Coordinates of C-alpha atoms in Angstrom, one line a residue:
M1 CA 98.6 91.9 61.1
T2 CA 100.5 92.3 64.3
I3 CA 99.1 95.7 64.9
Y4 CA 95.6 94.3 64.7
L5 CA 96.4 91.6 67.2
F6 CA 98.0 94.1 69.6
L7 CA 95.0 96.5 69.1
F8 CA 92.6 93.5 69.8
G9 CA 94.4 92.6 72.9
V10 CA 94.4 96.1 74.3
L11 CA 90.7 96.7 73.5
L12 CA 89.8 93.3 75.0
G13 CA 91.8 94.1 78.1
L14 CA 90.1 97.5 78.5
G15 CA 86.7 96.0 78.0
L16 CA 87.2 93.3 80.6
F17 CA 88.6 95.8 83.0
F18 CA 85.6 98.1 82.6
I19 CA 83.1 95.2 83.0
L20 CA 84.9 93.9 86.1
A21 CA 85.1 97.5 87.5
D22 CA 81.4 97.8 87.1
I23 CA 80.7 94.4 88.7
L24 CA 83.1 95.1 91.6
R25 CA 81.8 98.6 92.0
L26 CA 85.2 100.2 91.9
P27 CA 85.2 104.0 92.3
T28 CA 86.3 106.0 89.3
L29 CA 89.4 108.1 89.3
A30 CA 87.3 111.3 89.7
T31 CA 85.7 109.8 92.8
Q32 CA 89.1 108.9 94.3
K33 CA 90.4 112.4 93.7
A34 CA 87.3 114.0 95.3
M35 CA 87.7 111.7 98.4
L36 CA 91.4 112.6 98.6
A37 CA 90.6 116.3 98.3
A38 CA 88.0 116.1 101.0
G39 CA 90.4 114.6 103.4
K40 CA 93.2 117.0 102.8
Q41 CA 93.6 120.3 104.5
A42 CA 95.5 121.9 101.7
K43 CA 93.7 123.8 99.0
S44 CA 95.4 122.2 96.0
K45 CA 93.5 119.5 94.1
P46 CA 95.1 116.1 94.1
K47 CA 96.6 114.8 90.9
A48 CA 95.6 111.6 89.2
T49 CA 98.9 109.9 90.0
E50 CA 98.6 110.9 93.6
A51 CA 95.1 109.3 93.8
L52 CA 96.3 106.1 92.2
L53 CA 99.4 105.9 94.5
H54 CA 97.2 106.6 97.5
T55 CA 94.8 103.8 96.6
A56 CA 97.7 101.4 96.3
A57 CA 99.2 102.7 99.6
V58 CA 95.9 102.1 101.4
K59 CA 95.8 98.5 100.3
L60 CA 99.5 98.0 101.3
S61 CA 99.1 99.7 104.7
V62 CA 97.1 96.8 106.1
H63 CA 100.1 94.5 105.6
I64 CA 102.8 96.7 107.3
P65 CA 103.8 95.6 110.7
M66 CA 104.9 98.2 113.2
D67 CA 105.8 97.9 116.9
E68 CA 103.8 100.0 119.4
Y69 CA 106.6 102.4 120.2
K70 CA 107.4 103.3 116.6
K71 CA 103.7 103.5 115.8
N72 CA 102.9 105.9 118.7
R73 CA 106.0 108.0 118.0
M74 CA 105.1 108.4 114.3
A75 CA 101.5 109.1 115.1
N76 CA 102.6 111.9 117.5
V77 CA 104.9 113.3 114.8
L78 CA 102.3 113.2 112.1
S79 CA 99.6 114.8 114.3
A80 CA 102.0 117.6 115.4
A81 CA 103.1 118.2 111.8
G82 CA 99.4 118.5 110.8
M83 CA 99.2 115.4 108.7
S84 CA 96.0 113.4 109.0
E85 CA 97.5 110.0 108.0
T86 CA 98.0 106.9 110.1
P87 CA 101.6 105.7 110.6
E88 CA 101.0 102.6 108.5
L89 CA 99.6 104.7 105.6
F90 CA 102.5 107.1 105.8
M91 CA 105.0 104.3 105.6
S92 CA 103.1 102.5 102.8
M93 CA 102.9 105.8 100.8
A94 CA 106.7 106.1 100.9
I95 CA 107.1 102.5 99.8
V96 CA 104.6 102.8 97.0
K97 CA 106.2 106.0 95.7
S98 CA 109.6 104.5 95.7
A99 CA 108.3 101.3 94.1
A100 CA 106.7 103.3 91.3
I101 CA 110.0 104.9 90.5
A102 CA 111.8 101.6 90.8
L103 CA 109.4 100.2 88.1
A104 CA 111.1 102.6 85.7
V105 CA 114.0 100.2 85.8
I106 CA 112.2 97.8 83.4
P107 CA 112.2 100.1 80.4
C108 CA 115.7 101.3 81.3
L109 CA 117.0 97.8 81.1
V110 CA 115.7 97.5 77.6
V111 CA 116.7 100.9 76.3
L112 CA 119.6 102.1 78.4
P113 CA 120.9 99.4 80.8
L114 CA 123.6 101.6 82.3
L115 CA 120.9 104.0 83.6
A116 CA 119.2 101.2 85.7
P117 CA 121.4 101.6 88.8
I118 CA 120.8 105.4 88.8
V119 CA 117.0 104.8 88.7
L120 CA 117.3 102.3 91.6
F121 CA 119.4 104.8 93.5
L122 CA 116.8 107.5 92.9
A123 CA 114.1 105.2 94.2
V124 CA 116.0 104.6 97.4
L125 CA 116.5 108.4 97.7
V126 CA 112.8 109.1 97.3
Y127 CA 112.0 106.5 100.0
F128 CA 114.2 108.1 102.5
K129 CA 113.0 111.6 101.5
E130 CA 109.4 110.5 102.0
I131 CA 110.1 108.9 105.4
R132 CA 111.6 112.2 106.6
K133 CA 108.8 114.4 105.3
A134 CA 106.9 114.4 108.6
D135 CA 110.0 115.3 110.6
E136 CA 110.8 118.1 108.2
A137 CA 107.3 119.5 108.3
L138 CA 107.4 119.4 112.1
S139 CA 110.8 121.1 112.3
A140 CA 109.5 123.8 109.8
K141 CA 106.4 124.3 112.0
R142 CA 108.6 124.6 115.1
N143 CA 110.9 127.1 113.4
K144 CA 107.9 129.2 112.4

């Protein structure tokens, strides 16, 4: 009986999501991936997770405050490195990626609670790695 209730809840949720997505005219995942591929200079196709994270980062980038000096410096570094992102989008992409990894703490607390600090530490490491990505691409370009 519980399986039927769970299945009903999942199917009801999916149905409501698809109805609301049609009413709100949300783009499909394939459309998001095509838009991401058109904006990129690389020849590799974007993955589905990258498209979803990019969508969340765009929504978050509106709410990130940056002072003018940091914004101009990061815009110069991004343009010199060949990245076509705004500084706010770059910062929000790093935050979204680390938050997605940090969400893995929830199942870890249920299954393996001792693994939770390691996952949080990994999320912090990913944040700092993503923040330095533009500087690393610029230094690699200069060395070349």
